[in-house]
Amino acid sequence: MASDRSWATRALLIANPQAGARDRRHIDQVVAHCERLVPHLDVVHTGHQGHAEERAAEAAASHTDAVIALGGDGTTREVAAGLARSGLERPGGRRPAMVNVPFGTGNSFYQEIWADAPWRRALDQALAGERPHLRWVDMARVRETEALVLLGAGAGLVADALETAQGMFEVPGRDRYQRAVAQTMSTYTPYEGRVSVDGKVVHEGPVVLVNIGGGRYRAGRFALLPHSVIDDGLLDVCVVGNEMGVRELAGLTRDGSHVGRPGVVYQRGSRVVVERTDGRRLSFEHDGELCTGDASRYTIDVLPAALPVLA
């Protein structure tokens, strides 16, 4: 039975049954808990890539109060993109707020909002009560592909490790990306590149990695942008050159202590351009999704306060 003090009267729960945890009982538990908090709950199980984004956009055009994303960071990004894109198309219109429940491998966005709080407590705080508590979270847009970015985008080692991780089906959860990083590091060669922030070149030369975004964490473990604030209207940018040994980088990024080391640039701005100066294909990803094109340059623009998030 729904709570008498729930501000939300109608919610949509979008569940990805193929997310990292892959325990269907968890989906049932979350649904049952939400039914006690919200009088009218609709449930959708995603069936293909982009499905969560489509359903979130449809919810934004209806009288839905909240959209609950049950999945990993990929599912959460799709839901966020659907809600944010609807806001860009209909500025000033009413939009549902998003809350996510961890069901993936990284769950970095949940960590940004709720730290290590149990998911039941997070849902209670998000959906119960007389009024919602919102954070208007920044997102970003990749100009060349029109993709919307939630946690961040990256080039170099970050993207190469994702390519390595795709073949590691035998390794579960977060350990998969950690092992992929270690394996990629053993053979990684920095590329010749340039990074500009708001029209100013902040790095030119060999690049180990570039990370851009609002989230502090990637893959749930690596604090690549330790000073980032998800609702300050800016993109944080970290560039690591080849002055730092590739092998020591993974340990330093666990707690953000790579920032301030020789060869590391940390900046903030509203537009970031990442490119290879040799014209070859730039290995590039956003929110854990690899870009498959042959581009050697990508432009990322901030979208301030693009997403209402229950917090």
PDB file of C-alpha atoms in Angstrom:
ATOM      1  CA  MET A   1       0.000   0.000   0.000  1.00  0.00           C
ATOM      2  CA  ALA A   2       1.386   3.424  -0.926  1.00  0.00           C
ATOM      3  CA  SER A   3       2.460   5.892   1.727  1.00  0.00           C
ATOM      4  CA  ASP A   4      -0.143   8.553   2.628  1.00  0.00           C
ATOM      5  CA  ARG A   5       2.604  11.170   2.645  1.00  0.00           C
ATOM      6  CA  SER A   6       4.117  10.432  -0.734  1.00  0.00           C
ATOM      7  CA  TRP A   7       4.465  13.559  -2.889  1.00  0.00           C
ATOM      8  CA  ALA A   8       4.646  11.345  -6.005  1.00  0.00           C
ATOM      9  CA  THR A   9       1.315   9.952  -7.197  1.00  0.00           C
ATOM     10  CA  ARG A  10       2.517   8.325 -10.433  1.00  0.00           C
ATOM     11  CA  ALA A  11       5.929   6.880 -11.244  1.00  0.00           C
ATOM     12  CA  LEU A  12       7.526   4.829 -14.002  1.00  0.00           C
ATOM     13  CA  LEU A  13      10.116   2.194 -13.110  1.00  0.00           C
ATOM     14  CA  ILE A  14      12.455   1.308 -16.006  1.00  0.00           C
ATOM     15  CA  ALA A  15      14.383  -1.890 -15.287  1.00  0.00           C
ATOM     16  CA  ASN A  16      17.213  -3.380 -17.297  1.00  0.00           C
ATOM     17  CA  PRO A  17      17.100  -7.154 -16.658  1.00  0.00           C
ATOM     18  CA  GLN A  18      20.455  -7.545 -18.427  1.00  0.00           C
ATOM     19  CA  ALA A  19      22.351  -5.187 -16.093  1.00  0.00           C
ATOM     20  CA  GLY A  20      25.429  -6.349 -14.229  1.00  0.00           C
ATOM     21  CA  ALA A  21      23.702  -7.906 -11.208  1.00  0.00           C
ATOM     22  CA  ARG A  22      21.242  -9.903 -13.346  1.00  0.00           C
ATOM     23  CA  ASP A  23      19.258 -11.215 -10.379  1.00  0.00           C
ATOM     24  CA  ARG A  24      15.583 -10.919 -11.287  1.00  0.00           C
ATOM     25  CA  ARG A  25      14.646 -11.177  -7.605  1.00  0.00           C
ATOM     26  CA  HIS A  26      16.197  -7.758  -7.077  1.00  0.00           C
ATOM     27  CA  ILE A  27      13.839  -6.267  -9.665  1.00  0.00           C
ATOM     28  CA  ASP A  28      10.870  -7.805  -7.833  1.00  0.00           C
ATOM     29  CA  GLN A  29      12.108  -6.414  -4.514  1.00  0.00           C
ATOM     30  CA  VAL A  30      12.474  -2.900  -5.912  1.00  0.00           C
ATOM     31  CA  VAL A  31       9.061  -3.015  -7.565  1.00  0.00           C
ATOM     32  CA  ALA A  32       7.432  -4.160  -4.323  1.00  0.00           C
ATOM     33  CA  HIS A  33       9.145  -1.403  -2.352  1.00  0.00           C
ATOM     34  CA  CYS A  34       8.120   1.292  -4.842  1.00  0.00           C
ATOM     35  CA  GLU A  35       4.524   0.088  -4.809  1.00  0.00           C
ATOM     36  CA  ARG A  36       4.450   0.881  -1.093  1.00  0.00           C
ATOM     37  CA  LEU A  37       5.620   4.437  -1.794  1.00  0.00           C
ATOM     38  CA  VAL A  38       3.757   5.449  -4.957  1.00  0.00           C
ATOM     39  CA  PRO A  39       0.004   4.957  -5.564  1.00  0.00           C
ATOM     40  CA  HIS A  40       0.377   4.382  -9.317  1.00  0.00           C
ATOM     41  CA  LEU A  41       3.505   2.556 -10.523  1.00  0.00           C
ATOM     42  CA  ASP A  42       4.126   1.460 -14.096  1.00  0.00           C
ATOM     43  CA  VAL A  43       6.979  -0.987 -14.790  1.00  0.00           C
ATOM     44  CA  VAL A  44       8.898  -1.409 -18.049  1.00  0.00           C
ATOM     45  CA  HIS A  45      11.637  -3.978 -18.740  1.00  0.00           C
ATOM     46  CA  THR A  46      14.032  -2.753 -21.406  1.00  0.00           C
ATOM     47  CA  GLY A  47      14.449  -4.926 -24.471  1.00  0.00           C
ATOM     48  CA  HIS A  48      16.996  -3.112 -26.621  1.00  0.00           C
ATOM     49  CA  GLN A  49      19.553  -0.309 -26.580  1.00  0.00           C
ATOM     50  CA  GLY A  50      17.800   3.049 -26.436  1.00  0.00           C
ATOM     51  CA  HIS A  51      14.600   1.568 -24.983  1.00  0.00           C
ATOM     52  CA  ALA A  52      15.081   3.266 -21.610  1.00  0.00           C
ATOM     53  CA  GLU A  53      15.646   6.636 -23.301  1.00  0.00           C
ATOM     54  CA  GLU A  54      12.480   6.236 -25.382  1.00  0.00           C
ATOM     55  CA  ARG A  55      10.304   5.369 -22.396  1.00  0.00           C
ATOM     56  CA  ALA A  56      11.768   8.156 -20.246  1.00  0.00           C
ATOM     57  CA  ALA A  57      10.994  10.676 -23.005  1.00  0.00           C
ATOM     58  CA  GLU A  58       7.407   9.372 -23.184  1.00  0.00           C
ATOM     59  CA  ALA A  59       7.091   9.729 -19.415  1.00  0.00           C
ATOM     60  CA  ALA A  60       8.276  13.320 -19.655  1.00  0.00           C
ATOM     61  CA  ALA A  61       5.361  14.077 -21.972  1.00  0.00           C
ATOM     62  CA  SER A  62       2.816  12.521 -19.587  1.00  0.00           C
ATOM     63  CA  HIS A  63       1.726  13.243 -16.027  1.00  0.00           C
ATOM     64  CA  THR A  64       4.449  11.089 -14.458  1.00  0.00           C
ATOM     65  CA  ASP A  65       6.026  12.540 -11.310  1.00  0.00           C
ATOM     66  CA  ALA A  66       9.157  10.357 -11.090  1.00  0.00           C
ATOM     67  CA  VAL A  67      11.131   7.948 -13.250  1.00  0.00           C
ATOM     68  CA  ILE A  68      13.029   5.226 -11.387  1.00  0.00           C
ATOM     69  CA  ALA A  69      16.034   3.832 -13.279  1.00  0.00           C
ATOM     70  CA  LEU A  70      16.903   0.295 -12.173  1.00  0.00           C
ATOM     71  CA  GLY A  71      20.143  -0.730 -13.833  1.00  0.00           C
ATOM     72  CA  GLY A  72      23.763   0.250 -14.212  1.00  0.00           C
ATOM     73  CA  ASP A  73      25.251   3.524 -15.374  1.00  0.00           C
ATOM     74  CA  GLY A  74      24.263   2.764 -18.974  1.00  0.00           C
ATOM     75  CA  THR A  75      20.576   2.457 -18.118  1.00  0.00           C
ATOM     76  CA  THR A  76      20.772   5.512 -15.889  1.00  0.00           C
ATOM     77  CA  ARG A  77      22.343   7.542 -18.697  1.00  0.00           C
ATOM     78  CA  GLU A  78      19.598   6.507 -21.124  1.00  0.00           C
ATOM     79  CA  VAL A  79      16.868   7.540 -18.694  1.00  0.00           C
ATOM     80  CA  ALA A  80      18.676  10.815 -17.995  1.00  0.00           C
ATOM     81  CA  ALA A  81      19.068  11.498 -21.717  1.00  0.00           C
ATOM     82  CA  GLY A  82      15.374  10.901 -22.369  1.00  0.00           C
ATOM     83  CA  LEU A  83      14.341  13.304 -19.612  1.00  0.00           C
ATOM     84  CA  ALA A  84      16.953  15.939 -20.453  1.00  0.00           C
ATOM     85  CA  ARG A  85      16.248  15.861 -24.197  1.00  0.00           C
ATOM     86  CA  SER A  86      12.564  16.430 -23.517  1.00  0.00           C
ATOM     87  CA  GLY A  87      13.525  19.501 -21.509  1.00  0.00           C
ATOM     88  CA  LEU A  88      15.654  20.835 -24.359  1.00  0.00           C
ATOM     89  CA  GLU A  89      12.786  20.318 -26.821  1.00  0.00           C
ATOM     90  CA  ARG A  90      10.155  21.799 -24.486  1.00  0.00           C
ATOM     91  CA  PRO A  91      11.944  24.338 -22.284  1.00  0.00           C
ATOM     92  CA  GLY A  92       9.947  25.412 -19.282  1.00  0.00           C
ATOM     93  CA  GLY A  93       7.694  22.367 -19.430  1.00  0.00           C
ATOM     94  CA  ARG A  94       7.023  20.079 -16.507  1.00  0.00           C
ATOM     95  CA  ARG A  95       9.339  17.078 -16.260  1.00  0.00           C
ATOM     96  CA  PRO A  96       9.531  14.004 -14.045  1.00  0.00           C
ATOM     97  CA  ALA A  97      12.450  13.762 -11.640  1.00  0.00           C
ATOM     98  CA  MET A  98      14.845  10.822 -11.831  1.00  0.00           C
ATOM     99  CA  VAL A  99      16.049   8.498  -9.103  1.00  0.00           C
ATOM    100  CA  ASN A 100      18.283   5.515  -9.824  1.00  0.00           C
ATOM    101  CA  VAL A 101      18.637   2.196  -8.037  1.00  0.00           C
ATOM    102  CA  PRO A 102      21.965   0.345  -8.418  1.00  0.00           C
ATOM    103  CA  PHE A 103      21.752  -2.838 -10.467  1.00  0.00           C
ATOM    104  CA  GLY A 104      24.902  -2.686 -12.598  1.00  0.00           C
ATOM    105  CA  THR A 105      28.644  -3.076 -12.339  1.00  0.00           C
ATOM    106  CA  GLY A 106      29.867   0.492 -11.819  1.00  0.00           C
ATOM    107  CA  ASN A 107      26.843   2.323 -10.346  1.00  0.00           C
ATOM    108  CA  SER A 108      28.881   5.527 -10.328  1.00  0.00           C
ATOM    109  CA  PHE A 109      25.896   7.863 -10.546  1.00  0.00           C
ATOM    110  CA  TYR A 110      24.210   6.263  -7.548  1.00  0.00           C
ATOM    111  CA  GLN A 111      27.458   6.775  -5.655  1.00  0.00           C
ATOM    112  CA  GLU A 112      27.459  10.469  -6.649  1.00  0.00           C
ATOM    113  CA  ILE A 113      23.989  11.051  -5.239  1.00  0.00           C
ATOM    114  CA  TRP A 114      23.613   8.570  -2.380  1.00  0.00           C
ATOM    115  CA  ALA A 115      27.188   7.521  -1.495  1.00  0.00           C
ATOM    116  CA  ASP A 116      26.888   4.109   0.213  1.00  0.00           C
ATOM    117  CA  ALA A 117      23.279   4.461   1.417  1.00  0.00           C
ATOM    118  CA  PRO A 118      21.170   1.284   1.002  1.00  0.00           C
ATOM    119  CA  TRP A 119      18.789   1.517  -1.957  1.00  0.00           C
ATOM    120  CA  ARG A 120      15.672   1.140   0.198  1.00  0.00           C
ATOM    121  CA  ARG A 121      16.665   4.155   2.271  1.00  0.00           C
ATOM    122  CA  ALA A 122      17.412   6.133  -0.885  1.00  0.00           C
ATOM    123  CA  LEU A 123      13.976   5.370  -2.338  1.00  0.00           C
ATOM    124  CA  ASP A 124      12.271   6.244   0.933  1.00  0.00           C
ATOM    125  CA  GLN A 125      14.014   9.605   1.078  1.00  0.00           C
ATOM    126  CA  ALA A 126      13.421  10.307  -2.613  1.00  0.00           C
ATOM    127  CA  LEU A 127       9.760   9.361  -2.938  1.00  0.00           C
ATOM    128  CA  ALA A 128       8.198   9.735   0.497  1.00  0.00           C
ATOM    129  CA  GLY A 129       7.315  12.980   2.197  1.00  0.00           C
ATOM    130  CA  GLU A 130       5.231  15.988   1.232  1.00  0.00           C
ATOM    131  CA  ARG A 131       7.577  17.434  -1.400  1.00  0.00           C
ATOM    132  CA  PRO A 132      10.580  16.280  -3.456  1.00  0.00           C
ATOM    133  CA  HIS A 133      14.149  17.346  -2.795  1.00  0.00           C
ATOM    134  CA  LEU A 134      15.808  17.997  -6.149  1.00  0.00           C
ATOM    135  CA  ARG A 135      19.279  18.575  -7.486  1.00  0.00           C
ATOM    136  CA  TRP A 136      19.386  20.037 -10.994  1.00  0.00           C
ATOM    137  CA  VAL A 137      22.268  18.048 -12.419  1.00  0.00           C
ATOM    138  CA  ASP A 138      24.402  19.208 -15.335  1.00  0.00           C
ATOM    139  CA  MET A 139      24.780  17.058 -18.414  1.00  0.00           C
ATOM    140  CA  ALA A 140      26.858  17.490 -21.557  1.00  0.00           C
ATOM    141  CA  ARG A 141      26.421  17.049 -25.293  1.00  0.00           C
ATOM    142  CA  VAL A 142      28.917  15.629 -27.788  1.00  0.00           C
ATOM    143  CA  ARG A 143      28.509  17.946 -30.749  1.00  0.00           C
ATOM    144  CA  GLU A 144      29.655  15.483 -33.396  1.00  0.00           C
ATOM    145  CA  THR A 145      27.210  12.733 -32.408  1.00  0.00           C
ATOM    146  CA  GLU A 146      24.474  14.683 -30.532  1.00  0.00           C
ATOM    147  CA  ALA A 147      24.842  12.175 -27.679  1.00  0.00           C
ATOM    148  CA  LEU A 148      23.952  13.400 -24.196  1.00  0.00           C
ATOM    149  CA  VAL A 149      26.466  12.628 -21.456  1.00  0.00           C
ATOM    150  CA  LEU A 150      25.691  12.102 -17.774  1.00  0.00           C
ATOM    151  CA  LEU A 151      28.813  10.979 -15.904  1.00  0.00           C
ATOM    152  CA  GLY A 152      31.565  11.813 -18.308  1.00  0.00           C
ATOM    153  CA  ALA A 153      33.471  11.263 -21.512  1.00  0.00           C
ATOM    154  CA  GLY A 154      37.022  10.096 -22.038  1.00  0.00           C
ATOM    155  CA  ALA A 155      39.760   9.430 -24.540  1.00  0.00           C
ATOM    156  CA  GLY A 156      42.951   7.433 -24.508  1.00  0.00           C
ATOM    157  CA  LEU A 157      43.510   4.824 -21.821  1.00  0.00           C
ATOM    158  CA  VAL A 158      39.929   5.089 -20.484  1.00  0.00           C
ATOM    159  CA  ALA A 159      38.393   4.283 -23.864  1.00  0.00           C
ATOM    160  CA  ASP A 160      40.988   1.647 -24.788  1.00  0.00           C
ATOM    161  CA  ALA A 161      40.292  -0.195 -21.520  1.00  0.00           C
ATOM    162  CA  LEU A 162      36.596  -0.314 -22.381  1.00  0.00           C
ATOM    163  CA  GLU A 163      37.447  -2.016 -25.657  1.00  0.00           C
ATOM    164  CA  THR A 164      39.525  -4.556 -23.722  1.00  0.00           C
ATOM    165  CA  ALA A 165      36.729  -5.110 -21.170  1.00  0.00           C
ATOM    166  CA  GLN A 166      34.228  -6.060 -23.882  1.00  0.00           C
ATOM    167  CA  GLY A 167      35.928  -9.427 -24.277  1.00  0.00           C
ATOM    168  CA  MET A 168      36.174 -10.248 -20.563  1.00  0.00           C
ATOM    169  CA  PHE A 169      32.804 -11.899 -19.994  1.00  0.00           C
ATOM    170  CA  GLU A 170      34.269 -14.311 -17.469  1.00  0.00           C
ATOM    171  CA  VAL A 171      35.169 -11.488 -15.056  1.00  0.00           C
ATOM    172  CA  PRO A 172      32.210 -10.241 -12.959  1.00  0.00           C
ATOM    173  CA  GLY A 173      31.184  -6.740 -11.947  1.00  0.00           C
ATOM    174  CA  ARG A 174      33.573  -3.899 -11.298  1.00  0.00           C
ATOM    175  CA  ASP A 175      36.556  -6.241 -11.382  1.00  0.00           C
ATOM    176  CA  ARG A 176      36.128  -6.524 -15.155  1.00  0.00           C
ATOM    177  CA  TYR A 177      37.042  -2.893 -15.827  1.00  0.00           C
ATOM    178  CA  GLN A 178      39.820  -2.928 -13.231  1.00  0.00           C
ATOM    179  CA  ARG A 179      41.416  -5.946 -14.898  1.00  0.00           C
ATOM    180  CA  ALA A 180      40.906  -4.395 -18.332  1.00  0.00           C
ATOM    181  CA  VAL A 181      42.731  -1.260 -17.186  1.00  0.00           C
ATOM    182  CA  ALA A 182      45.660  -3.341 -15.927  1.00  0.00           C
ATOM    183  CA  GLN A 183      45.832  -5.308 -19.169  1.00  0.00           C
ATOM    184  CA  THR A 184      45.596  -2.188 -21.335  1.00  0.00           C
ATOM    185  CA  MET A 185      48.313  -0.460 -19.345  1.00  0.00           C
ATOM    186  CA  SER A 186      50.795  -3.229 -20.154  1.00  0.00           C
ATOM    187  CA  THR A 187      50.808  -2.314 -23.849  1.00  0.00           C
ATOM    188  CA  TYR A 188      49.436   1.246 -23.925  1.00  0.00           C
ATOM    189  CA  THR A 189      51.220   3.892 -26.010  1.00  0.00           C
ATOM    190  CA  PRO A 190      50.226   7.561 -25.486  1.00  0.00           C
ATOM    191  CA  TYR A 191      48.786   9.294 -28.548  1.00  0.00           C
ATOM    192  CA  GLU A 192      49.716  12.753 -29.842  1.00  0.00           C
ATOM    193  CA  GLY A 193      46.853  15.066 -28.978  1.00  0.00           C
ATOM    194  CA  ARG A 194      45.528  18.469 -28.023  1.00  0.00           C
ATOM    195  CA  VAL A 195      42.924  19.484 -25.434  1.00  0.00           C
ATOM    196  CA  SER A 196      41.268  22.918 -25.369  1.00  0.00           C
ATOM    197  CA  VAL A 197      38.980  24.365 -22.707  1.00  0.00           C
ATOM    198  CA  ASP A 198      36.816  27.339 -23.693  1.00  0.00           C
ATOM    199  CA  GLY A 199      39.080  28.042 -26.654  1.00  0.00           C
ATOM    200  CA  LYS A 200      42.364  27.866 -24.724  1.00  0.00           C
ATOM    201  CA  VAL A 201      44.817  25.011 -25.310  1.00  0.00           C
ATOM    202  CA  VAL A 202      45.568  23.430 -21.921  1.00  0.00           C
ATOM    203  CA  HIS A 203      47.605  20.470 -23.188  1.00  0.00           C
ATOM    204  CA  GLU A 204      49.412  19.588 -26.397  1.00  0.00           C
ATOM    205  CA  GLY A 205      51.631  16.569 -26.791  1.00  0.00           C
ATOM    206  CA  PRO A 206      51.514  12.914 -25.704  1.00  0.00           C
ATOM    207  CA  VAL A 207      48.258  11.957 -23.949  1.00  0.00           C
ATOM    208  CA  VAL A 208      47.686   9.000 -21.644  1.00  0.00           C
ATOM    209  CA  LEU A 209      44.072   9.863 -20.898  1.00  0.00           C
ATOM    210  CA  VAL A 210      41.512  12.642 -20.947  1.00  0.00           C
ATOM    211  CA  ASN A 211      38.404  12.613 -18.784  1.00  0.00           C
ATOM    212  CA  ILE A 212      35.625  15.202 -19.011  1.00  0.00           C
ATOM    213  CA  GLY A 213      32.388  15.488 -17.090  1.00  0.00           C
ATOM    214  CA  GLY A 214      30.508  16.252 -13.938  1.00  0.00           C
ATOM    215  CA  GLY A 215      30.825  12.972 -12.050  1.00  0.00           C
ATOM    216  CA  ARG A 216      33.771  12.359  -9.756  1.00  0.00           C
ATOM    217  CA  TYR A 217      33.883   8.609 -10.329  1.00  0.00           C
ATOM    218  CA  ARG A 218      34.125   6.323 -13.329  1.00  0.00           C
ATOM    219  CA  ALA A 219      33.506   2.579 -13.135  1.00  0.00           C
ATOM    220  CA  GLY A 220      32.537   3.111  -9.492  1.00  0.00           C
ATOM    221  CA  ARG A 221      36.153   3.027  -8.303  1.00  0.00           C
ATOM    222  CA  PHE A 222      38.264   5.607 -10.106  1.00  0.00           C
ATOM    223  CA  ALA A 223      38.106   9.209  -8.856  1.00  0.00           C
ATOM    224  CA  LEU A 224      39.302  10.714 -12.122  1.00  0.00           C
ATOM    225  CA  LEU A 225      37.619  14.070 -11.423  1.00  0.00           C
ATOM    226  CA  PRO A 226      37.850  14.319  -7.623  1.00  0.00           C
ATOM    227  CA  HIS A 227      36.903  18.026  -7.412  1.00  0.00           C
ATOM    228  CA  SER A 228      33.882  17.817  -9.684  1.00  0.00           C
ATOM    229  CA  VAL A 229      30.454  19.047  -8.589  1.00  0.00           C
ATOM    230  CA  ILE A 230      27.551  17.687 -10.615  1.00  0.00           C
ATOM    231  CA  ASP A 231      25.444  20.856 -10.463  1.00  0.00           C
ATOM    232  CA  ASP A 232      27.922  23.754 -10.722  1.00  0.00           C
ATOM    233  CA  GLY A 233      27.274  24.482 -14.420  1.00  0.00           C
ATOM    234  CA  LEU A 234      30.793  23.487 -15.490  1.00  0.00           C
ATOM    235  CA  LEU A 235      32.670  20.529 -16.923  1.00  0.00           C
ATOM    236  CA  ASP A 236      35.750  19.336 -15.072  1.00  0.00           C
ATOM    237  CA  VAL A 237      38.623  18.211 -17.292  1.00  0.00           C
ATOM    238  CA  CYS A 238      41.624  16.079 -16.379  1.00  0.00           C
ATOM    239  CA  VAL A 239      44.440  15.438 -18.860  1.00  0.00           C
ATOM    240  CA  VAL A 240      47.295  13.085 -18.040  1.00  0.00           C
ATOM    241  CA  GLY A 241      50.445  13.365 -20.157  1.00  0.00           C
ATOM    242  CA  ASN A 242      53.265  10.878 -20.359  1.00  0.00           C
ATOM    243  CA  GLU A 243      55.293  12.416 -17.524  1.00  0.00           C
ATOM    244  CA  MET A 244      53.431  10.094 -15.185  1.00  0.00           C
ATOM    245  CA  GLY A 245      54.075   6.387 -15.455  1.00  0.00           C
ATOM    246  CA  VAL A 246      51.070   4.562 -16.840  1.00  0.00           C
ATOM    247  CA  ARG A 247      51.324   1.799 -14.238  1.00  0.00           C
ATOM    248  CA  GLU A 248      51.136   4.150 -11.251  1.00  0.00           C
ATOM    249  CA  LEU A 249      48.110   5.970 -12.634  1.00  0.00           C
ATOM    250  CA  ALA A 250      45.510   3.355 -11.615  1.00  0.00           C
ATOM    251  CA  GLY A 251      46.545   3.476  -7.966  1.00  0.00           C
ATOM    252  CA  LEU A 252      46.594   7.265  -7.851  1.00  0.00           C
ATOM    253  CA  THR A 253      43.150   7.626  -9.405  1.00  0.00           C
ATOM    254  CA  ARG A 254      41.591   5.493  -6.662  1.00  0.00           C
ATOM    255  CA  ASP A 255      41.584   8.531  -4.363  1.00  0.00           C
ATOM    256  CA  GLY A 256      42.221  11.383  -6.784  1.00  0.00           C
ATOM    257  CA  SER A 257      45.853  11.869  -5.749  1.00  0.00           C
ATOM    258  CA  HIS A 258      46.935  12.038  -9.408  1.00  0.00           C
ATOM    259  CA  VAL A 259      45.755  15.657  -9.474  1.00  0.00           C
ATOM    260  CA  GLY A 260      48.670  18.036  -8.949  1.00  0.00           C
ATOM    261  CA  ARG A 261      51.306  15.561 -10.112  1.00  0.00           C
ATOM    262  CA  PRO A 262      53.711  16.491 -12.922  1.00  0.00           C
ATOM    263  CA  GLY A 263      52.105  16.123 -16.331  1.00  0.00           C
ATOM    264  CA  VAL A 264      48.519  16.294 -15.015  1.00  0.00           C
ATOM    265  CA  VAL A 265      46.283  19.208 -16.052  1.00  0.00           C
ATOM    266  CA  TYR A 266      43.011  19.878 -14.237  1.00  0.00           C
ATOM    267  CA  GLN A 267      40.674  22.581 -15.546  1.00  0.00           C
ATOM    268  CA  ARG A 268      37.020  23.641 -15.625  1.00  0.00           C
ATOM    269  CA  GLY A 269      35.002  25.140 -18.429  1.00  0.00           C
ATOM    270  CA  SER A 270      31.855  25.004 -20.510  1.00  0.00           C
ATOM    271  CA  ARG A 271      33.300  23.626 -23.763  1.00  0.00           C
ATOM    272  CA  VAL A 272      36.056  21.069 -24.232  1.00  0.00           C
ATOM    273  CA  VAL A 273      37.666  19.982 -27.504  1.00  0.00           C
ATOM    274  CA  VAL A 274      39.659  16.738 -27.568  1.00  0.00           C
ATOM    275  CA  GLU A 275      41.601  15.780 -30.686  1.00  0.00           C
ATOM    276  CA  ARG A 276      44.419  13.712 -32.097  1.00  0.00           C
ATOM    277  CA  THR A 277      46.945  15.893 -33.854  1.00  0.00           C
ATOM    278  CA  ASP A 278      48.083  13.116 -36.195  1.00  0.00           C
ATOM    279  CA  GLY A 279      44.602  12.888 -37.765  1.00  0.00           C
ATOM    280  CA  ARG A 280      44.104   9.247 -36.838  1.00  0.00           C
ATOM    281  CA  ARG A 281      40.932   7.901 -35.193  1.00  0.00           C
ATOM    282  CA  LEU A 282      40.528   9.044 -31.590  1.00  0.00           C
ATOM    283  CA  SER A 283      39.455   6.315 -29.178  1.00  0.00           C
ATOM    284  CA  PHE A 284      36.588   8.035 -27.363  1.00  0.00           C
ATOM    285  CA  GLU A 285      33.761   7.024 -25.006  1.00  0.00           C
ATOM    286  CA  HIS A 286      31.007   8.569 -22.955  1.00  0.00           C
ATOM    287  CA  ASP A 287      29.307   6.955 -19.953  1.00  0.00           C
ATOM    288  CA  GLY A 288      30.993   3.669 -20.791  1.00  0.00           C
ATOM    289  CA  GLU A 289      29.743   3.622 -24.398  1.00  0.00           C
ATOM    290  CA  LEU A 290      32.403   3.549 -27.117  1.00  0.00           C
ATOM    291  CA  CYS A 291      32.044   5.858 -30.104  1.00  0.00           C
ATOM    292  CA  THR A 292      32.449   3.744 -33.216  1.00  0.00           C
ATOM    293  CA  GLY A 293      33.136   6.457 -35.803  1.00  0.00           C
ATOM    294  CA  ASP A 294      36.458   7.461 -37.353  1.00  0.00           C
ATOM    295  CA  ALA A 295      36.568  11.011 -35.982  1.00  0.00           C
ATOM    296  CA  SER A 296      39.852  12.418 -34.714  1.00  0.00           C
ATOM    297  CA  ARG A 297      38.161  15.286 -32.821  1.00  0.00           C
ATOM    298  CA  TYR A 298      35.235  15.620 -30.406  1.00  0.00           C
ATOM    299  CA  THR A 299      33.608  18.712 -28.884  1.00  0.00           C
ATOM    300  CA  ILE A 300      31.790  18.479 -25.563  1.00  0.00           C
ATOM    301  CA  ASP A 301      29.475  21.279 -24.358  1.00  0.00           C
ATOM    302  CA  VAL A 302      27.977  21.554 -20.888  1.00  0.00           C
ATOM    303  CA  LEU A 303      24.187  21.566 -20.467  1.00  0.00           C
ATOM    304  CA  PRO A 304      23.699  23.293 -17.111  1.00  0.00           C
ATOM    305  CA  ALA A 305      20.874  22.114 -14.832  1.00  0.00           C
ATOM    306  CA  ALA A 306      19.569  19.776 -17.536  1.00  0.00           C
ATOM    307  CA  LEU A 307      18.255  16.984 -15.296  1.00  0.00           C
ATOM    308  CA  PRO A 308      16.053  17.047 -12.167  1.00  0.00           C
ATOM    309  CA  VAL A 309      17.349  14.332  -9.831  1.00  0.00           C
ATOM    310  CA  LEU A 310      15.784  13.217  -6.574  1.00  0.00           C
ATOM    311  CA  ALA A 311      18.367  13.401  -3.820  1.00  0.00           C
TER     312      ALA A 311
END
